[in-house]
mmCIF file of C-alpha atoms in Angstrom:
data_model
loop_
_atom_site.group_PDB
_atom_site.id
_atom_site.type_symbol
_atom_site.label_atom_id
_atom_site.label_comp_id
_atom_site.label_asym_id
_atom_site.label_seq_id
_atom_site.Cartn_x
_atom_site.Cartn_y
_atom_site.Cartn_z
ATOM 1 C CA UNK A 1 25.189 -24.273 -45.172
ATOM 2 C CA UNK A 2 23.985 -21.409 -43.368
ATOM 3 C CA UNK A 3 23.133 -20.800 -39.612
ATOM 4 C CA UNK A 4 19.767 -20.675 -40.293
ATOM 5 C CA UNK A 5 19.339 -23.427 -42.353
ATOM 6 C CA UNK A 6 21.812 -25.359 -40.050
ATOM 7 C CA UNK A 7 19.229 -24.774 -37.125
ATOM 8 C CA UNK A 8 16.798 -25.964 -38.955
ATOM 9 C CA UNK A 9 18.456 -29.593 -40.061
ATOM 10 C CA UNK A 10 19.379 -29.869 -36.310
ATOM 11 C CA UNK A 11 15.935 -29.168 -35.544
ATOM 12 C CA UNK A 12 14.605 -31.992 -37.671
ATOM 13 C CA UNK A 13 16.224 -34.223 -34.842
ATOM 14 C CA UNK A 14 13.530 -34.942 -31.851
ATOM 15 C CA UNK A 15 15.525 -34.730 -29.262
ATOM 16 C CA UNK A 16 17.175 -31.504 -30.119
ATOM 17 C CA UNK A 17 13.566 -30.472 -30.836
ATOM 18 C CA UNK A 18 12.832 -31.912 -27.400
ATOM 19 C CA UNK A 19 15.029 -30.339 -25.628
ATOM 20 C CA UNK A 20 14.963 -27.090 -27.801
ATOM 21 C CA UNK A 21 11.407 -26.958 -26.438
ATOM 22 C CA UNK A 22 11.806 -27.788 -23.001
ATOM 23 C CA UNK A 23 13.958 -24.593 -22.492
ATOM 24 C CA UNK A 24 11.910 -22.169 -24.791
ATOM 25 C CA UNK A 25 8.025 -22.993 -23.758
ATOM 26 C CA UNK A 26 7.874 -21.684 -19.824
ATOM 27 C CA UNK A 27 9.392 -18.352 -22.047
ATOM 28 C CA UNK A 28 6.575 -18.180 -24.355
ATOM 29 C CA UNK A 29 4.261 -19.174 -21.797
ATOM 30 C CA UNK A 30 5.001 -16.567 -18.851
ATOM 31 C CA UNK A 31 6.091 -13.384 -21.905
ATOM 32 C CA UNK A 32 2.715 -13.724 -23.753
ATOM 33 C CA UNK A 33 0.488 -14.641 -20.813
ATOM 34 C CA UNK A 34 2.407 -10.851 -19.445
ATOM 35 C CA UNK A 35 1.563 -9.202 -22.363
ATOM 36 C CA UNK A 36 -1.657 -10.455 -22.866
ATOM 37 C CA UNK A 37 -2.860 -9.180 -19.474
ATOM 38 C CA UNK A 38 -1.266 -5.502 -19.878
ATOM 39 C CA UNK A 39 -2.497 -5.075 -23.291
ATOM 40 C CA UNK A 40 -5.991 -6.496 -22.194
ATOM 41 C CA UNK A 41 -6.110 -4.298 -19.091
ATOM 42 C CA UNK A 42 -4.838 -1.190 -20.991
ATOM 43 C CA UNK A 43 -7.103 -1.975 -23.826
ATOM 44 C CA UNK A 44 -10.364 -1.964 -20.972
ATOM 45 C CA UNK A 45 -9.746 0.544 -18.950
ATOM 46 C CA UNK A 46 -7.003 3.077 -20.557
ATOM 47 C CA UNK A 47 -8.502 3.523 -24.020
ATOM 48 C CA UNK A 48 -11.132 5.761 -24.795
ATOM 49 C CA UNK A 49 -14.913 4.728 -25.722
ATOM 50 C CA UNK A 50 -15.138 4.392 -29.458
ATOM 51 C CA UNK A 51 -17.287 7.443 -30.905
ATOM 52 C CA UNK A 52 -20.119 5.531 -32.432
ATOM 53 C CA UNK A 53 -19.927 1.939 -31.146
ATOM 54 C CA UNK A 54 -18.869 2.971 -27.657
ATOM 55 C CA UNK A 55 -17.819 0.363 -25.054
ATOM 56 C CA UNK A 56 -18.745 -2.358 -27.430
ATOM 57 C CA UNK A 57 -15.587 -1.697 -29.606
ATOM 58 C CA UNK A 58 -13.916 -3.364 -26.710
ATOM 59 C CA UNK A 59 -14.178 -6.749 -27.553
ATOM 60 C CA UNK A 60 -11.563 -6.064 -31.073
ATOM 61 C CA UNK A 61 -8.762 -7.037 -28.517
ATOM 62 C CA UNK A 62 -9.759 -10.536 -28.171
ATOM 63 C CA UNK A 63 -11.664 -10.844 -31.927
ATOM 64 C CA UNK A 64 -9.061 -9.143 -34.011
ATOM 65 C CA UNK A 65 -6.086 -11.368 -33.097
ATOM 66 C CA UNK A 66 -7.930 -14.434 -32.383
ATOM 67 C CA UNK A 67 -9.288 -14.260 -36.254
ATOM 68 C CA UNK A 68 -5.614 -13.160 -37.312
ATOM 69 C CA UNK A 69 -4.667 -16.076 -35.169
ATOM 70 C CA UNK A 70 -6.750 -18.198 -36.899
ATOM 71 C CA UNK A 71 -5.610 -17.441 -40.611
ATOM 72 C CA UNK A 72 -1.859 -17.476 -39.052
ATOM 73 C CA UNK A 73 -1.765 -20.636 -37.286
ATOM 74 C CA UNK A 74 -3.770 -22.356 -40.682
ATOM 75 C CA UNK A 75 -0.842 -20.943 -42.510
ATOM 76 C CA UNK A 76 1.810 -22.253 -40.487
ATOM 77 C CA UNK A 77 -0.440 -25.536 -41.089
ATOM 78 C CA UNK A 78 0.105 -25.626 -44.205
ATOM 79 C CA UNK A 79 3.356 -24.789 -45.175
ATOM 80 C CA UNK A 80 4.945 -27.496 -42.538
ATOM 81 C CA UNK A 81 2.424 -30.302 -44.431
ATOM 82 C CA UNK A 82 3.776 -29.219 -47.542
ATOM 83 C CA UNK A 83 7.178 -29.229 -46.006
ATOM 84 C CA UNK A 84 6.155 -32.928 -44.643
ATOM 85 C CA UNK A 85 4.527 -33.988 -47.912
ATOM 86 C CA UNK A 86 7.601 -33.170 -49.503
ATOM 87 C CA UNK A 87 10.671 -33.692 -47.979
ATOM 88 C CA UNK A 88 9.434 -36.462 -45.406
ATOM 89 C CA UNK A 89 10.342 -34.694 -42.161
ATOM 90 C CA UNK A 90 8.654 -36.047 -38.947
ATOM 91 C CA UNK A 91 8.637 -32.638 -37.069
ATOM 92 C CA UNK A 92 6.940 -30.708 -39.697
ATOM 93 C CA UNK A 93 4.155 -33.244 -40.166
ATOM 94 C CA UNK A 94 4.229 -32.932 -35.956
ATOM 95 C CA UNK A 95 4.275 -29.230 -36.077
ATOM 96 C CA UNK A 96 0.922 -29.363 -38.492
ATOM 97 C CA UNK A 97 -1.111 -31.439 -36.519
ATOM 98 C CA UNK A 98 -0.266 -29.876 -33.912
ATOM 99 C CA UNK A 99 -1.264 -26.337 -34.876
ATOM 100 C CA UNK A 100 -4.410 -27.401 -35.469
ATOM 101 C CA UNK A 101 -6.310 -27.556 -32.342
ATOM 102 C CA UNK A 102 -4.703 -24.365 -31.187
ATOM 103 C CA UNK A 103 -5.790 -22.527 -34.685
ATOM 104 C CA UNK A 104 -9.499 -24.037 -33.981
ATOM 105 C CA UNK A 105 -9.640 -22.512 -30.911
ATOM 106 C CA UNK A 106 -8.378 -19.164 -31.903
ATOM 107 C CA UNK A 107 -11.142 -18.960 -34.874
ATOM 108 C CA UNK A 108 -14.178 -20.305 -32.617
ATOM 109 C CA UNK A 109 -12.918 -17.070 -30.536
ATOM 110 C CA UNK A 110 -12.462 -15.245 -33.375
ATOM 111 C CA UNK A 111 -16.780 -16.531 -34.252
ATOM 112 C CA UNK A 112 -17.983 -16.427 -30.869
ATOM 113 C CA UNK A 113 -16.329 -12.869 -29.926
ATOM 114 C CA UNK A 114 -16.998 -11.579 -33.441
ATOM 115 C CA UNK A 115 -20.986 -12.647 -32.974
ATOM 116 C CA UNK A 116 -20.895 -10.926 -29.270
ATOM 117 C CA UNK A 117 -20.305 -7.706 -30.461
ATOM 118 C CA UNK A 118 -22.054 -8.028 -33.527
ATOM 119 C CA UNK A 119 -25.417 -8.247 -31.655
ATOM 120 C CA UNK A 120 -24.817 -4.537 -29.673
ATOM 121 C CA UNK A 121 -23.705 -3.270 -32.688
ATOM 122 C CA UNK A 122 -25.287 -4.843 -35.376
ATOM 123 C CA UNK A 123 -28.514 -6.069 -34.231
ATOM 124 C CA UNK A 124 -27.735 -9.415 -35.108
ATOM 125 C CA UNK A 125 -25.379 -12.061 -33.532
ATOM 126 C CA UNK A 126 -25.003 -13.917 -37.180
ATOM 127 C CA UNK A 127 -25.620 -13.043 -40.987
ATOM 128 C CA UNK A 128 -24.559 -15.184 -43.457
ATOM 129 C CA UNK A 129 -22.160 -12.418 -44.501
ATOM 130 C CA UNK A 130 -18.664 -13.525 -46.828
ATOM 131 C CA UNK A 131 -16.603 -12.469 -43.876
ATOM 132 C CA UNK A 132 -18.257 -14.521 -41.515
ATOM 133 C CA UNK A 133 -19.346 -17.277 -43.676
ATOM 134 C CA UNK A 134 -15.670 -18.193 -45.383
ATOM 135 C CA UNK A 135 -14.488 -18.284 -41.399
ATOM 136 C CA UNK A 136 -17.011 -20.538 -40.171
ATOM 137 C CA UNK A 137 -15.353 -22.441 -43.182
ATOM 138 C CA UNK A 138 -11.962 -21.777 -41.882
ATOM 139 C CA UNK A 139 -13.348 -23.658 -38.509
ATOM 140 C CA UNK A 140 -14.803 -26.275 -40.130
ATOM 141 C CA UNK A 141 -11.561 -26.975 -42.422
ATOM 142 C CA UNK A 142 -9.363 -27.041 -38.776
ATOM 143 C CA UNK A 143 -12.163 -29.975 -37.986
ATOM 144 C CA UNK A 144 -11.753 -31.610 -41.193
ATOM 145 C CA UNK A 145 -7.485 -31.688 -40.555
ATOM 146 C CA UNK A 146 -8.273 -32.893 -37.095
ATOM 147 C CA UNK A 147 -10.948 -35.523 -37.768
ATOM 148 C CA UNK A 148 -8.769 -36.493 -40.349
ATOM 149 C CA UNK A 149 -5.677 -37.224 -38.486
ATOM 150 C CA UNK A 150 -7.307 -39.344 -35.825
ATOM 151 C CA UNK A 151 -9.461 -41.106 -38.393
ATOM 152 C CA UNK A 152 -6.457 -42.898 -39.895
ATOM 153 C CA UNK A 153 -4.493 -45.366 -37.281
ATOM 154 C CA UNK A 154 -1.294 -44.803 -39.268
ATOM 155 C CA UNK A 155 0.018 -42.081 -37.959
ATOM 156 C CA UNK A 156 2.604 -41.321 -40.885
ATOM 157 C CA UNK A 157 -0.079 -41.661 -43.235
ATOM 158 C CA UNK A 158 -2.909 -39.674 -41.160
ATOM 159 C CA UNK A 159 -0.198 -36.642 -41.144
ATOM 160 C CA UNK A 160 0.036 -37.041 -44.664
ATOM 161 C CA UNK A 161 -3.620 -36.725 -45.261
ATOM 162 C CA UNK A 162 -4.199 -34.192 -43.073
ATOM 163 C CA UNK A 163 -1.568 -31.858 -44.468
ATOM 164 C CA UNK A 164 -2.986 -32.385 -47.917
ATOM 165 C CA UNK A 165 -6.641 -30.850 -46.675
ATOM 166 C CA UNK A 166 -4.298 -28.296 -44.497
ATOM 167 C CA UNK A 167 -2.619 -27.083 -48.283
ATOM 168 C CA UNK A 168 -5.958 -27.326 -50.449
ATOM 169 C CA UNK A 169 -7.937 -25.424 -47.830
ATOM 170 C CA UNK A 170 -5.231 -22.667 -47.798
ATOM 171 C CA UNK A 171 -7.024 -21.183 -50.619
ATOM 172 C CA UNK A 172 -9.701 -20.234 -47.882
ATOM 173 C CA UNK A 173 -7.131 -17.568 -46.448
ATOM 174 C CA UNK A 174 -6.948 -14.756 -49.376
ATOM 175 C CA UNK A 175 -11.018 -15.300 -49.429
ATOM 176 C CA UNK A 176 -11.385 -14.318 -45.759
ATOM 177 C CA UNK A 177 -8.901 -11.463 -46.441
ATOM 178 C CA UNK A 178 -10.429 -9.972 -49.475
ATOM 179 C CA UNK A 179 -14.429 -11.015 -48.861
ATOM 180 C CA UNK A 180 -15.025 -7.904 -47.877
ATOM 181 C CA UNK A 181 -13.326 -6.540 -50.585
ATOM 182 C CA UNK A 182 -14.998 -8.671 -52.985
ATOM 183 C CA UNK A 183 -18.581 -8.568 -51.793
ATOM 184 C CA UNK A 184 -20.984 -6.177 -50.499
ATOM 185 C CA UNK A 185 -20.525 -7.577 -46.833
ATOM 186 C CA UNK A 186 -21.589 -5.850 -43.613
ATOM 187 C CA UNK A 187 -18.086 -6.989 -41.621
ATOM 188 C CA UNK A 188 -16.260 -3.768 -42.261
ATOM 189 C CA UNK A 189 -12.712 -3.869 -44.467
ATOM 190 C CA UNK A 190 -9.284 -3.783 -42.042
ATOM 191 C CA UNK A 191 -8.763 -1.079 -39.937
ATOM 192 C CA UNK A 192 -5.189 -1.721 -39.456
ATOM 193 C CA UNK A 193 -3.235 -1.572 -42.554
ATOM 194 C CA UNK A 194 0.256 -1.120 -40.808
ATOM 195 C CA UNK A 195 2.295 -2.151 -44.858
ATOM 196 C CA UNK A 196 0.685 0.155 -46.696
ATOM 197 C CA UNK A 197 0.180 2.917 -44.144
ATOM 198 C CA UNK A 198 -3.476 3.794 -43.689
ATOM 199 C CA UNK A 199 -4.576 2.454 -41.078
ATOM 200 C CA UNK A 200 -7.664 4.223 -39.363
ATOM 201 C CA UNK A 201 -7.735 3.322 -35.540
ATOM 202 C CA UNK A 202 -6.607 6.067 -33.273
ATOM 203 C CA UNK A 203 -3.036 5.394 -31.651
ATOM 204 C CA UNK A 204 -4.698 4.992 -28.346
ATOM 205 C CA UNK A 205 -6.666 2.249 -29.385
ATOM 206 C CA UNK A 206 -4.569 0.952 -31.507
ATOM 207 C CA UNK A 207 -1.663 0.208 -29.504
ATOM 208 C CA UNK A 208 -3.089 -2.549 -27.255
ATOM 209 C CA UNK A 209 -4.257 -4.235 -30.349
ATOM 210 C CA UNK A 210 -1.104 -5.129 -31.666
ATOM 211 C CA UNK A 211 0.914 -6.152 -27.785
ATOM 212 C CA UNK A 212 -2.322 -8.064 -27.877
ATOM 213 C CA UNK A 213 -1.379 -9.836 -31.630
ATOM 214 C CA UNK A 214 1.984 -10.302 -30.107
ATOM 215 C CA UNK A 215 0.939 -12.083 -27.057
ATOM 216 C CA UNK A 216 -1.250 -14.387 -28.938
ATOM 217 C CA UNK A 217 1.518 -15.295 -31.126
ATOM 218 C CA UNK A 218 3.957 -15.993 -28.187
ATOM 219 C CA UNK A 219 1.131 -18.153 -26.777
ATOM 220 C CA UNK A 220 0.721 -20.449 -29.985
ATOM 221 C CA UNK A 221 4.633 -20.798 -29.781
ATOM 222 C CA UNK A 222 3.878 -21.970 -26.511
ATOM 223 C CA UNK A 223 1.193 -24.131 -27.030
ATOM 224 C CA UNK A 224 2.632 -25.633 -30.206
ATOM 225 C CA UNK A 225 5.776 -26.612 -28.194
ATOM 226 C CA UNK A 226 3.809 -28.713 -25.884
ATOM 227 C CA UNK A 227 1.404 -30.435 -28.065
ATOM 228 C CA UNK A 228 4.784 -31.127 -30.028
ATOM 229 C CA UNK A 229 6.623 -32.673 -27.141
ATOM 230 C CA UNK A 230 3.535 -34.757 -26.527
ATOM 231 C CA UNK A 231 3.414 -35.948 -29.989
ATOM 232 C CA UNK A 232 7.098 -36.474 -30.480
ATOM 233 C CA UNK A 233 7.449 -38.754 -26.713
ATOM 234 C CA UNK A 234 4.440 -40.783 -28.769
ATOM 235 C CA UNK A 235 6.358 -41.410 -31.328
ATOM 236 C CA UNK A 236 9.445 -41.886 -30.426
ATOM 237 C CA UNK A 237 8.419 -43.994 -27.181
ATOM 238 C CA UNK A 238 10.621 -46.942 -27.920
ATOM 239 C CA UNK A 239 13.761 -44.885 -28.408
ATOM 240 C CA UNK A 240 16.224 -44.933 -26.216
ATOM 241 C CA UNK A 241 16.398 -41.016 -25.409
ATOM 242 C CA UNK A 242 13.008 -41.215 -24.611
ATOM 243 C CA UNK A 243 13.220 -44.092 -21.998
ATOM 244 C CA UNK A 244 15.643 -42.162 -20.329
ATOM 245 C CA UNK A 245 13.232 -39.187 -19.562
ATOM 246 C CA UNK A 246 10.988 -41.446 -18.305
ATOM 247 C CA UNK A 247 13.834 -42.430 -15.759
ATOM 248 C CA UNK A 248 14.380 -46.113 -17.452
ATOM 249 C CA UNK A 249 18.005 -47.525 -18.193
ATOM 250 C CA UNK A 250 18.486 -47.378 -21.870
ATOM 251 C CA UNK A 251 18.476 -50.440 -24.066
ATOM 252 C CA UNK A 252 22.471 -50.584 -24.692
ATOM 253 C CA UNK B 1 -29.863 8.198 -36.389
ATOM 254 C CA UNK B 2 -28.005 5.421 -34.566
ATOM 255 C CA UNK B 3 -29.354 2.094 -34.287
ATOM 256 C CA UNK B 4 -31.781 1.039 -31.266
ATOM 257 C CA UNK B 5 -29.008 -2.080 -30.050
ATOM 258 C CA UNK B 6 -26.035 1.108 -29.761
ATOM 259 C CA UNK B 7 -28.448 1.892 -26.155
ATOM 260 C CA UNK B 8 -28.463 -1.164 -24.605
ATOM 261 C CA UNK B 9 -25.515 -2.222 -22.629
ATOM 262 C CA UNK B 10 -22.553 -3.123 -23.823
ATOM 263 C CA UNK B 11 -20.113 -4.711 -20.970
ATOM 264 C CA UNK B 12 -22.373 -8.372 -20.686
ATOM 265 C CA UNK B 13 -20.960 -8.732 -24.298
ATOM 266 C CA UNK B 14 -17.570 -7.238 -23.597
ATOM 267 C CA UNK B 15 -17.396 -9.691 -20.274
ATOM 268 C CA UNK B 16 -18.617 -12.437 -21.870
ATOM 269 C CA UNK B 17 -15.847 -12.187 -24.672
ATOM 270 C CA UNK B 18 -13.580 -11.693 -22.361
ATOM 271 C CA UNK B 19 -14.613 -14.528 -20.130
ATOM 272 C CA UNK B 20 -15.164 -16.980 -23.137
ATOM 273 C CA UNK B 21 -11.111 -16.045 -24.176
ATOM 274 C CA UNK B 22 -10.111 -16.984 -20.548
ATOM 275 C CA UNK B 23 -11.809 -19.995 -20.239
ATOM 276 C CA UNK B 24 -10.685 -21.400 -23.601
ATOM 277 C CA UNK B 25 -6.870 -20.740 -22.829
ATOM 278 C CA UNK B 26 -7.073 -22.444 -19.364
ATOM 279 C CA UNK B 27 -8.800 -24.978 -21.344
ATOM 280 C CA UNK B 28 -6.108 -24.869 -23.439
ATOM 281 C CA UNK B 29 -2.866 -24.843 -20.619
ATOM 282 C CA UNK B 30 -4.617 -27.595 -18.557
ATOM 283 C CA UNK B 31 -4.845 -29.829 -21.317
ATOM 284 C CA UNK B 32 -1.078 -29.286 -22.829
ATOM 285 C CA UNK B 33 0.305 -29.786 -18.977
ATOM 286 C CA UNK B 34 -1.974 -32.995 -18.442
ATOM 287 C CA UNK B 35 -1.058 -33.949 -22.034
ATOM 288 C CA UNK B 36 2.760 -34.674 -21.318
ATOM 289 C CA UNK B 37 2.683 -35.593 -17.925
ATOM 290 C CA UNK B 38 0.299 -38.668 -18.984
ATOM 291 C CA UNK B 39 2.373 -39.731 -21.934
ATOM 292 C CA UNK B 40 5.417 -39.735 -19.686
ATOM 293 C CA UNK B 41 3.550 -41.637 -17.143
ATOM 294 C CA UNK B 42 2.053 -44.221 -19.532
ATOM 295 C CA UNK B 43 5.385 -44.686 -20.551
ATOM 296 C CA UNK B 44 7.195 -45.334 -17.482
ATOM 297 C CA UNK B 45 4.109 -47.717 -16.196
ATOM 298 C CA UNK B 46 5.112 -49.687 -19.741
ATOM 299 C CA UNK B 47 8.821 -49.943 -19.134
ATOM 300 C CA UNK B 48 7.904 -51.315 -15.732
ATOM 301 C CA UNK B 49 5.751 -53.777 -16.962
ATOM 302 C CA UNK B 50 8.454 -54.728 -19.418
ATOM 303 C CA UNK B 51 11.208 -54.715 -17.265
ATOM 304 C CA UNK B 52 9.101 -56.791 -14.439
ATOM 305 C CA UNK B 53 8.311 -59.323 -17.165
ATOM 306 C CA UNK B 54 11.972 -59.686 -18.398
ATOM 307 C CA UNK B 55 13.056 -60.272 -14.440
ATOM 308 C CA UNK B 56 10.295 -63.336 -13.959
#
């Protein structure tokens, strides 16, 4: 067995995971929330004014990696319920539900921020556009997994359910990323194409973008890690390990 | 020619994305640090209760 795979069996134990998490969150927490602010303060007031949309152009450092965000985290959804479905592992069904407040929050940013500069630029804060349409989608498929999970007391089963809508809705993803491919839409194709090598932003610009996709993704480490912990002290409440980080002498 | 909404002013909707990202990841931080401390505390009021009940 390799390391990697290694890490990941000992991870399948909750208190490894616990602890595991109690040292690594305050890291993701305090590195992105760093980042975040230097790319966001170079991005507003060390980049140039875009040519034609001027200031408004701004806003693509919150709207591009909160709707990256958003197609990440639903990804990382998925592939732990399938891992769940299939092999039965308690932290991967924990992992799923809990990505899936933090990826509903990134996509209403993505929606609200994307509809903010849509109105300077486009005239209009909303058209029913394939872009725009298959992520208001995305949002309401992170409400289905979450309604779903708290609509069933079981929690085993409720994780089960919700990572089946979490793998069926995946299909969602390569529609968002090639609507506006696919249809005549009036949300522009990607700008940054960093694998194939064309990407047309300036350097300038496009620099604070990506610390900015970094951050975001050191935050959802973060916040995953805490909405785990929470889960797992749920579900493991009766175990001893547990009772002993709530200062309680263990049952043996 | 450019359309008429490229004149108006742009920073209400650049601070008003900006404050709407804030807000949602305090949002976000307050409720994953109340989240665990009330589980823990739920938890040790239970094993109180239990261990109270097992001493009468």
């Amino acid at each position: 067995m390799n390391a990697l795979t290694l890490w990941f069996h000992r991870m399948g134990s909750p208190p490894t995971f616990y602890a595991f998490a109690e040292r690594w969150r305050p890291w993701f927490l305090w590195s992105g929330l760093l980042l975040a602010v230097f790319a966001l303060t170079w991005g507003l007031f060390f980049t140039p004014a875009d040519y034609l949309q001027g200031e408004s152009y701004r806003i693509l450092y919150i709207h591009v990696p909160s709707a990256w965000m958003g197609q990440f985290v639903f990804a990382v959804m998925a592939v732990s319920g399938f891992v769940a479905l299939v092999w039965r592992i308690k932290l991967a069904e924990i992992v799923s539900l809990a990505s899936a407040p933090i990826g509903a929050t990134f996509t209403a940013v993505a929606l609200a921020t994307g509809s903010l500069w849509g109105r300077p630029t486009w005239g209009t804060y909303w058209v029913w556009d394939a872009r725009l349409t298959s992520t208001l989608i995305l949002l309401f498929l992170y409400f289905g997994v979450i309604g779903l999970s708290r609509a069933i007391e079981d929690r085993r089963k409720a994780a089960r359910a919700a990572a089946l809508l979490a793998i069926v809705g995946l299909v969602n993803i390569p529609i968002i990323q090639y609507s506006v491919y696919w249809w005549n839409t009036l949300h522009q194709p990607s700008s940054v194409k960093l694998l194939r090598g064309d990407t047309t932003i300036d350097p300038s610009m496009l620099w604070p973008l990506l610390l900015m996709a970094v951050a975001t993704k050191l935050y959802y480490a973060y916040s995953l890690l805490s909405r785990a912990q929470v889960m797992v002290l749920e579900q493991e409440s009766g175990k001893d390990w547990v009772r002993r980080l709530a200062g309680a002498p263990a049952n043996d | 020619m450019e359309p008429a909404t490229f004149s108006m002013p742009h920073w209400p909707f650049v601070a008003a994305s900006y404050v709407i990202f804030a807000a949602l990841i305090v949002a976000d931080l307050v409720t994953t640090a109340t989240a665990r401390r009330r589980v823990l505390r739920d938890l040790r009021g239970r094993l109180t209760r239990t261990a109270r009940r097992e001493a009468t």
